[in-house]
Amino acid sequence: MDPAQIKQVILNLCQNAMEAMGEGGNLTVETTFLPTRGEVCLEIKDTGCGIPQERIKSIGVPFYTTKAEGTGLGLSICFSIVDKHKGKIEVQSQEGQGTTFSVILPIER
Ligand SMILES: Nc1ncnc2c1ncn2[C@@H]1O[C@H](COP(=O)(O)OP(=O)(O)OP(=O)(O)O)[C@@H](O)[C@H]1O
Ligand SMILES: [Mg+2]
């Protein structure tokens, strides 16, 4: 894996998580090694505002942002880096409860 690029993914997801928790909350970063599946999983979980179900499909679309100062490029960069590593990103979110981004990366490519 390209460490600088994976670092960028983690930073972008943590930045979004913190921005989603304007009034405070918990940011959890967890890694799991799944040897039988040949994967590592990186989970970034927040207890922030959440993403409405109908907007989940828009995330990662370049320039999609709900922030006054956002470029809407953070997630599209994450998706393209993870794609290059033959991995995938899954999103689970509950409005008003929080969001979990799971980055699943194969160990061998
Ligand atoms: N953890 C999250 N909780 C709630 N909404 C999120 C979360 N992560 C992303 N989003 C939503 O997805 C949109 C796109 O995120 P993305 O990181 O691509 O752009 P941005 O954060 O708006 O701008 P930038 O990353 O350039 O500062 C955000 O504007 C926000 O609406
Ligand atoms: Mg962002």
Short mmCIF file of N, CA and C and ligand atoms in Angstrom, two decimals:
data_model
loop_
_atom_site.label_atom_id
_atom_site.label_comp_id
_atom_site.label_asym_id
_atom_site.label_seq_id
_atom_site.Cartn_x
_atom_site.Cartn_y
_atom_site.Cartn_z
N MET A 1 0.84 -1.20 0.00
CA MET A 1 0.00 0.00 0.00
C MET A 1 0.87 1.24 0.00
N ASP A 2 0.31 2.31 -0.52
CA ASP A 2 1.03 3.58 -0.55
C ASP A 2 0.72 4.34 0.76
N PRO A 3 1.68 4.39 1.69
CA PRO A 3 1.39 4.96 3.01
C PRO A 3 0.89 6.41 2.96
N ALA A 4 1.46 7.20 2.08
CA ALA A 4 1.06 8.62 2.01
C ALA A 4 -0.40 8.73 1.56
N GLN A 5 -0.79 7.87 0.63
CA GLN A 5 -2.17 7.93 0.12
C GLN A 5 -3.17 7.41 1.16
N ILE A 6 -2.79 6.33 1.86
CA ILE A 6 -3.69 5.79 2.89
C ILE A 6 -3.82 6.80 4.03
N LYS A 7 -2.74 7.49 4.33
CA LYS A 7 -2.78 8.55 5.35
C LYS A 7 -3.77 9.65 4.93
N GLN A 8 -3.75 9.99 3.65
CA GLN A 8 -4.68 11.00 3.13
C GLN A 8 -6.13 10.55 3.31
N VAL A 9 -6.40 9.27 3.07
CA VAL A 9 -7.76 8.72 3.24
C VAL A 9 -8.19 8.88 4.71
N ILE A 10 -7.29 8.48 5.63
CA ILE A 10 -7.62 8.54 7.06
C ILE A 10 -7.88 10.00 7.47
N LEU A 11 -7.01 10.90 7.01
CA LEU A 11 -7.17 12.32 7.37
C LEU A 11 -8.48 12.90 6.85
N ASN A 12 -8.81 12.60 5.59
CA ASN A 12 -10.06 13.14 5.02
C ASN A 12 -11.28 12.61 5.77
N LEU A 13 -11.26 11.31 6.11
CA LEU A 13 -12.42 10.73 6.81
C LEU A 13 -12.51 11.27 8.24
N CYS A 14 -11.37 11.44 8.91
CA CYS A 14 -11.39 11.99 10.28
C CYS A 14 -11.81 13.46 10.27
N GLN A 15 -11.36 14.19 9.26
CA GLN A 15 -11.76 15.60 9.13
C GLN A 15 -13.29 15.70 9.00
N ASN A 16 -13.86 14.88 8.11
CA ASN A 16 -15.32 14.89 7.93
C ASN A 16 -16.02 14.51 9.24
N ALA A 17 -15.48 13.50 9.93
CA ALA A 17 -16.09 13.04 11.18
C ALA A 17 -16.11 14.18 12.20
N MET A 18 -15.00 14.89 12.30
CA MET A 18 -14.93 16.00 13.28
C MET A 18 -15.88 17.13 12.87
N GLU A 19 -15.96 17.40 11.57
CA GLU A 19 -16.86 18.47 11.10
C GLU A 19 -18.33 18.09 11.31
N ALA A 20 -18.61 16.79 11.37
CA ALA A 20 -20.00 16.34 11.58
C ALA A 20 -20.40 16.42 13.06
N MET A 21 -19.40 16.68 13.93
CA MET A 21 -19.67 16.70 15.38
C MET A 21 -19.39 18.08 15.95
N GLY A 22 -20.07 19.08 15.39
CA GLY A 22 -19.86 20.47 15.82
C GLY A 22 -20.04 20.66 17.31
N GLU A 23 -21.00 19.93 17.88
CA GLU A 23 -21.27 20.08 19.32
C GLU A 23 -20.55 19.02 20.16
N GLY A 24 -19.53 18.40 19.58
CA GLY A 24 -18.76 17.39 20.31
C GLY A 24 -19.30 16.00 20.08
N GLY A 25 -18.53 15.02 20.48
CA GLY A 25 -18.92 13.63 20.29
C GLY A 25 -17.71 12.73 20.37
N ASN A 26 -17.87 11.52 19.86
CA ASN A 26 -16.76 10.56 19.91
C ASN A 26 -16.32 10.18 18.50
N LEU A 27 -15.02 10.21 18.31
CA LEU A 27 -14.43 9.75 17.05
C LEU A 27 -13.68 8.46 17.37
N THR A 28 -14.07 7.37 16.70
CA THR A 28 -13.42 6.08 16.94
C THR A 28 -12.73 5.63 15.65
N VAL A 29 -11.47 5.26 15.78
CA VAL A 29 -10.73 4.72 14.64
C VAL A 29 -10.31 3.32 15.02
N GLU A 30 -10.70 2.35 14.21
CA GLU A 30 -10.45 0.96 14.55
C GLU A 30 -9.92 0.22 13.32
N THR A 31 -8.91 -0.60 13.54
CA THR A 31 -8.43 -1.42 12.43
C THR A 31 -8.63 -2.89 12.79
N THR A 32 -8.97 -3.67 11.80
CA THR A 32 -9.17 -5.10 11.99
C THR A 32 -8.42 -5.85 10.90
N PHE A 33 -7.72 -6.89 11.29
CA PHE A 33 -7.02 -7.76 10.33
C PHE A 33 -7.87 -9.00 10.13
N LEU A 34 -8.24 -9.25 8.89
CA LEU A 34 -9.08 -10.40 8.57
C LEU A 34 -8.28 -11.37 7.68
N PRO A 35 -7.39 -12.17 8.31
CA PRO A 35 -6.47 -12.99 7.51
C PRO A 35 -7.17 -13.98 6.58
N THR A 36 -8.27 -14.57 7.05
CA THR A 36 -8.92 -15.58 6.20
C THR A 36 -9.54 -14.93 4.96
N ARG A 37 -9.91 -13.67 5.06
CA ARG A 37 -10.46 -12.97 3.90
C ARG A 37 -9.36 -12.24 3.12
N GLY A 38 -8.15 -12.22 3.69
CA GLY A 38 -7.05 -11.51 3.03
C GLY A 38 -7.29 -10.02 2.96
N GLU A 39 -7.87 -9.49 4.04
CA GLU A 39 -8.22 -8.07 4.05
C GLU A 39 -7.85 -7.39 5.37
N VAL A 40 -7.66 -6.08 5.28
CA VAL A 40 -7.64 -5.28 6.49
C VAL A 40 -8.83 -4.30 6.39
N CYS A 41 -9.42 -4.02 7.55
CA CYS A 41 -10.55 -3.10 7.57
C CYS A 41 -10.23 -1.94 8.50
N LEU A 42 -10.47 -0.75 8.01
CA LEU A 42 -10.23 0.47 8.77
C LEU A 42 -11.57 1.16 8.93
N GLU A 43 -11.98 1.33 10.18
CA GLU A 43 -13.29 1.93 10.44
C GLU A 43 -13.13 3.29 11.10
N ILE A 44 -13.83 4.28 10.57
CA ILE A 44 -13.82 5.62 11.16
C ILE A 44 -15.25 5.95 11.50
N LYS A 45 -15.48 6.08 12.79
CA LYS A 45 -16.87 6.17 13.27
C LYS A 45 -17.06 7.46 14.06
N ASP A 46 -18.14 8.19 13.77
CA ASP A 46 -18.44 9.40 14.54
C ASP A 46 -19.85 9.35 15.09
N THR A 47 -20.09 10.20 16.09
CA THR A 47 -21.42 10.29 16.67
C THR A 47 -22.04 11.64 16.29
N GLY A 48 -21.85 12.01 15.04
CA GLY A 48 -22.26 13.33 14.56
C GLY A 48 -23.65 13.35 13.94
N CYS A 49 -23.85 14.31 13.02
CA CYS A 49 -25.18 14.61 12.46
C CYS A 49 -25.75 13.50 11.58
N GLY A 50 -24.87 12.64 11.04
CA GLY A 50 -25.36 11.59 10.15
C GLY A 50 -25.63 12.13 8.74
N ILE A 51 -25.91 11.19 7.84
CA ILE A 51 -26.19 11.55 6.45
C ILE A 51 -27.58 11.01 6.11
N PRO A 52 -28.50 11.87 5.66
CA PRO A 52 -29.83 11.37 5.30
C PRO A 52 -29.72 10.29 4.22
N GLN A 53 -30.55 9.24 4.33
CA GLN A 53 -30.51 8.09 3.42
C GLN A 53 -30.45 8.50 1.95
N GLU A 54 -31.27 9.48 1.58
CA GLU A 54 -31.36 9.87 0.16
C GLU A 54 -30.10 10.59 -0.33
N ARG A 55 -29.22 10.98 0.61
CA ARG A 55 -28.01 11.69 0.19
C ARG A 55 -26.78 10.78 0.17
N ILE A 56 -26.95 9.55 0.66
CA ILE A 56 -25.79 8.64 0.73
C ILE A 56 -25.22 8.40 -0.66
N LYS A 57 -26.11 8.30 -1.67
CA LYS A 57 -25.62 8.02 -3.03
C LYS A 57 -24.80 9.19 -3.61
N SER A 58 -24.98 10.39 -3.06
CA SER A 58 -24.25 11.56 -3.58
C SER A 58 -22.84 11.67 -3.04
N ILE A 59 -22.57 11.04 -1.91
CA ILE A 59 -21.25 11.22 -1.32
C ILE A 59 -20.19 10.55 -2.19
N GLY A 60 -19.09 11.24 -2.32
CA GLY A 60 -18.02 10.75 -3.19
C GLY A 60 -18.14 11.29 -4.61
N VAL A 61 -19.29 11.88 -4.94
CA VAL A 61 -19.43 12.54 -6.24
C VAL A 61 -18.62 13.84 -6.18
N PRO A 62 -17.68 14.03 -7.12
CA PRO A 62 -16.83 15.22 -7.04
C PRO A 62 -17.66 16.51 -6.92
N PHE A 63 -17.25 17.35 -6.03
CA PHE A 63 -17.84 18.66 -5.75
C PHE A 63 -19.17 18.61 -5.00
N TYR A 64 -19.62 17.41 -4.60
CA TYR A 64 -20.82 17.36 -3.75
C TYR A 64 -20.43 17.75 -2.33
N THR A 65 -21.02 18.85 -1.87
CA THR A 65 -20.74 19.29 -0.50
C THR A 65 -21.99 19.92 0.10
N THR A 66 -22.10 19.82 1.43
CA THR A 66 -23.19 20.52 2.12
C THR A 66 -22.58 21.60 3.02
N LYS A 67 -21.26 21.85 2.84
CA LYS A 67 -20.57 22.80 3.70
C LYS A 67 -20.28 24.10 2.97
N ALA A 68 -20.44 25.22 3.69
CA ALA A 68 -20.23 26.53 3.08
C ALA A 68 -18.82 26.66 2.52
N GLU A 69 -17.85 26.09 3.22
CA GLU A 69 -16.45 26.23 2.81
C GLU A 69 -15.89 24.94 2.22
N GLY A 70 -16.74 23.98 1.94
CA GLY A 70 -16.25 22.68 1.45
C GLY A 70 -15.97 22.69 -0.05
N THR A 71 -15.03 21.85 -0.47
CA THR A 71 -14.81 21.71 -1.92
C THR A 71 -15.58 20.49 -2.45
N GLY A 72 -15.94 19.59 -1.55
CA GLY A 72 -16.62 18.37 -2.00
C GLY A 72 -15.68 17.42 -2.72
N LEU A 73 -14.39 17.54 -2.42
CA LEU A 73 -13.41 16.66 -3.08
C LEU A 73 -12.82 15.62 -2.12
N GLY A 74 -12.98 15.84 -0.80
CA GLY A 74 -12.36 14.95 0.18
C GLY A 74 -12.71 13.49 -0.05
N LEU A 75 -14.01 13.20 -0.16
CA LEU A 75 -14.42 11.80 -0.31
C LEU A 75 -14.12 11.25 -1.69
N SER A 76 -14.23 12.09 -2.71
CA SER A 76 -13.95 11.56 -4.05
C SER A 76 -12.47 11.18 -4.15
N ILE A 77 -11.60 11.91 -3.47
CA ILE A 77 -10.17 11.52 -3.40
C ILE A 77 -10.04 10.18 -2.67
N CYS A 78 -10.76 10.03 -1.55
CA CYS A 78 -10.72 8.75 -0.81
C CYS A 78 -11.16 7.60 -1.69
N PHE A 79 -12.28 7.78 -2.40
CA PHE A 79 -12.78 6.69 -3.25
C PHE A 79 -11.77 6.35 -4.33
N SER A 80 -11.12 7.36 -4.91
CA SER A 80 -10.20 7.03 -6.00
C SER A 80 -8.93 6.36 -5.48
N ILE A 81 -8.45 6.77 -4.30
CA ILE A 81 -7.26 6.10 -3.71
C ILE A 81 -7.58 4.64 -3.37
N VAL A 82 -8.74 4.44 -2.73
CA VAL A 82 -9.10 3.08 -2.30
C VAL A 82 -9.35 2.19 -3.53
N ASP A 83 -9.93 2.77 -4.55
CA ASP A 83 -10.14 2.07 -5.81
C ASP A 83 -8.81 1.61 -6.41
N LYS A 84 -7.83 2.50 -6.39
CA LYS A 84 -6.50 2.16 -6.92
C LYS A 84 -5.86 1.01 -6.14
N HIS A 85 -6.23 0.89 -4.85
CA HIS A 85 -5.72 -0.21 -4.02
C HIS A 85 -6.62 -1.44 -4.08
N LYS A 86 -7.56 -1.42 -5.00
CA LYS A 86 -8.51 -2.54 -5.21
C LYS A 86 -9.35 -2.81 -3.97
N GLY A 87 -9.61 -1.76 -3.20
CA GLY A 87 -10.42 -1.91 -2.00
C GLY A 87 -11.80 -1.31 -2.20
N LYS A 88 -12.55 -1.22 -1.10
CA LYS A 88 -13.87 -0.59 -1.20
C LYS A 88 -14.18 0.19 0.08
N ILE A 89 -15.08 1.14 -0.07
CA ILE A 89 -15.52 1.95 1.07
C ILE A 89 -17.01 1.71 1.27
N GLU A 90 -17.40 1.37 2.49
CA GLU A 90 -18.82 1.20 2.81
C GLU A 90 -19.23 2.27 3.82
N VAL A 91 -20.45 2.72 3.70
CA VAL A 91 -20.94 3.79 4.59
C VAL A 91 -22.21 3.33 5.28
N GLN A 92 -22.23 3.52 6.59
CA GLN A 92 -23.46 3.27 7.34
C GLN A 92 -23.75 4.55 8.11
N SER A 93 -24.98 5.03 8.01
CA SER A 93 -25.27 6.28 8.70
C SER A 93 -26.71 6.33 9.18
N GLN A 94 -26.89 6.98 10.29
CA GLN A 94 -28.22 7.16 10.88
C GLN A 94 -28.34 8.65 11.19
N GLU A 95 -29.33 9.29 10.59
CA GLU A 95 -29.48 10.73 10.80
C GLU A 95 -29.60 11.05 12.28
N GLY A 96 -28.82 12.02 12.72
CA GLY A 96 -28.85 12.44 14.12
C GLY A 96 -28.09 11.52 15.08
N GLN A 97 -27.57 10.40 14.56
CA GLN A 97 -26.89 9.42 15.43
C GLN A 97 -25.40 9.31 15.13
N GLY A 98 -25.08 9.31 13.84
CA GLY A 98 -23.67 9.20 13.49
C GLY A 98 -23.44 8.40 12.22
N THR A 99 -22.17 8.29 11.89
CA THR A 99 -21.77 7.68 10.62
C THR A 99 -20.54 6.81 10.82
N THR A 100 -20.50 5.69 10.11
CA THR A 100 -19.30 4.85 10.09
C THR A 100 -18.86 4.65 8.65
N PHE A 101 -17.62 5.00 8.38
CA PHE A 101 -17.00 4.70 7.09
C PHE A 101 -16.08 3.50 7.28
N SER A 102 -16.27 2.46 6.49
CA SER A 102 -15.40 1.27 6.54
C SER A 102 -14.59 1.20 5.26
N VAL A 103 -13.28 1.19 5.44
CA VAL A 103 -12.38 1.06 4.29
C VAL A 103 -11.83 -0.36 4.31
N ILE A 104 -12.15 -1.13 3.28
CA ILE A 104 -11.72 -2.53 3.23
C ILE A 104 -10.66 -2.67 2.15
N LEU A 105 -9.48 -3.11 2.58
CA LEU A 105 -8.35 -3.18 1.65
C LEU A 105 -7.80 -4.60 1.56
N PRO A 106 -7.60 -5.10 0.35
CA PRO A 106 -7.00 -6.42 0.21
C PRO A 106 -5.51 -6.35 0.55
N ILE A 107 -5.00 -7.41 1.18
CA ILE A 107 -3.59 -7.43 1.57
C ILE A 107 -2.72 -7.66 0.34
N GLU A 108 -3.18 -8.53 -0.55
CA GLU A 108 -2.41 -8.78 -1.77
C GLU A 108 -3.20 -8.28 -2.96
N ARG A 109 -2.48 -7.61 -3.87
CA ARG A 109 -3.15 -7.08 -5.05
C ARG A 109 -2.60 -7.72 -6.32
N1 LIG B 1 -18.87 11.75 8.68
C1 LIG B 1 -19.81 12.44 8.03
N2 LIG B 1 -20.96 12.81 8.66
C2 LIG B 1 -21.92 13.52 8.02
N3 LIG B 1 -21.83 13.93 6.72
C3 LIG B 1 -20.71 13.60 6.06
C4 LIG B 1 -19.65 12.85 6.66
N4 LIG B 1 -18.68 12.68 5.74
C5 LIG B 1 -19.11 13.28 4.62
N5 LIG B 1 -20.33 13.85 4.79
C6 LIG B 1 -21.12 14.58 3.77
O1 LIG B 1 -20.55 14.36 2.50
C7 LIG B 1 -20.22 15.60 1.89
C8 LIG B 1 -18.98 15.42 1.02
O2 LIG B 1 -17.82 15.18 1.82
P1 LIG B 1 -16.39 15.55 1.23
O3 LIG B 1 -15.36 15.23 2.24
O4 LIG B 1 -16.24 14.95 -0.12
O5 LIG B 1 -16.47 17.12 1.01
P2 LIG B 1 -16.53 18.28 2.12
O6 LIG B 1 -16.14 17.74 3.46
O7 LIG B 1 -17.86 18.92 2.00
O8 LIG B 1 -15.42 19.29 1.59
P3 LIG B 1 -13.83 19.13 1.78
O9 LIG B 1 -13.55 17.69 2.12
O10 LIG B 1 -13.27 19.53 0.49
O11 LIG B 1 -13.47 20.05 2.88
C9 LIG B 1 -20.04 16.57 3.05
O12 LIG B 1 -20.26 17.92 2.64
C10 LIG B 1 -21.12 16.08 4.02
O13 LIG B 1 -22.38 16.55 3.66
MG MG B 2 -14.37 16.56 3.68
#
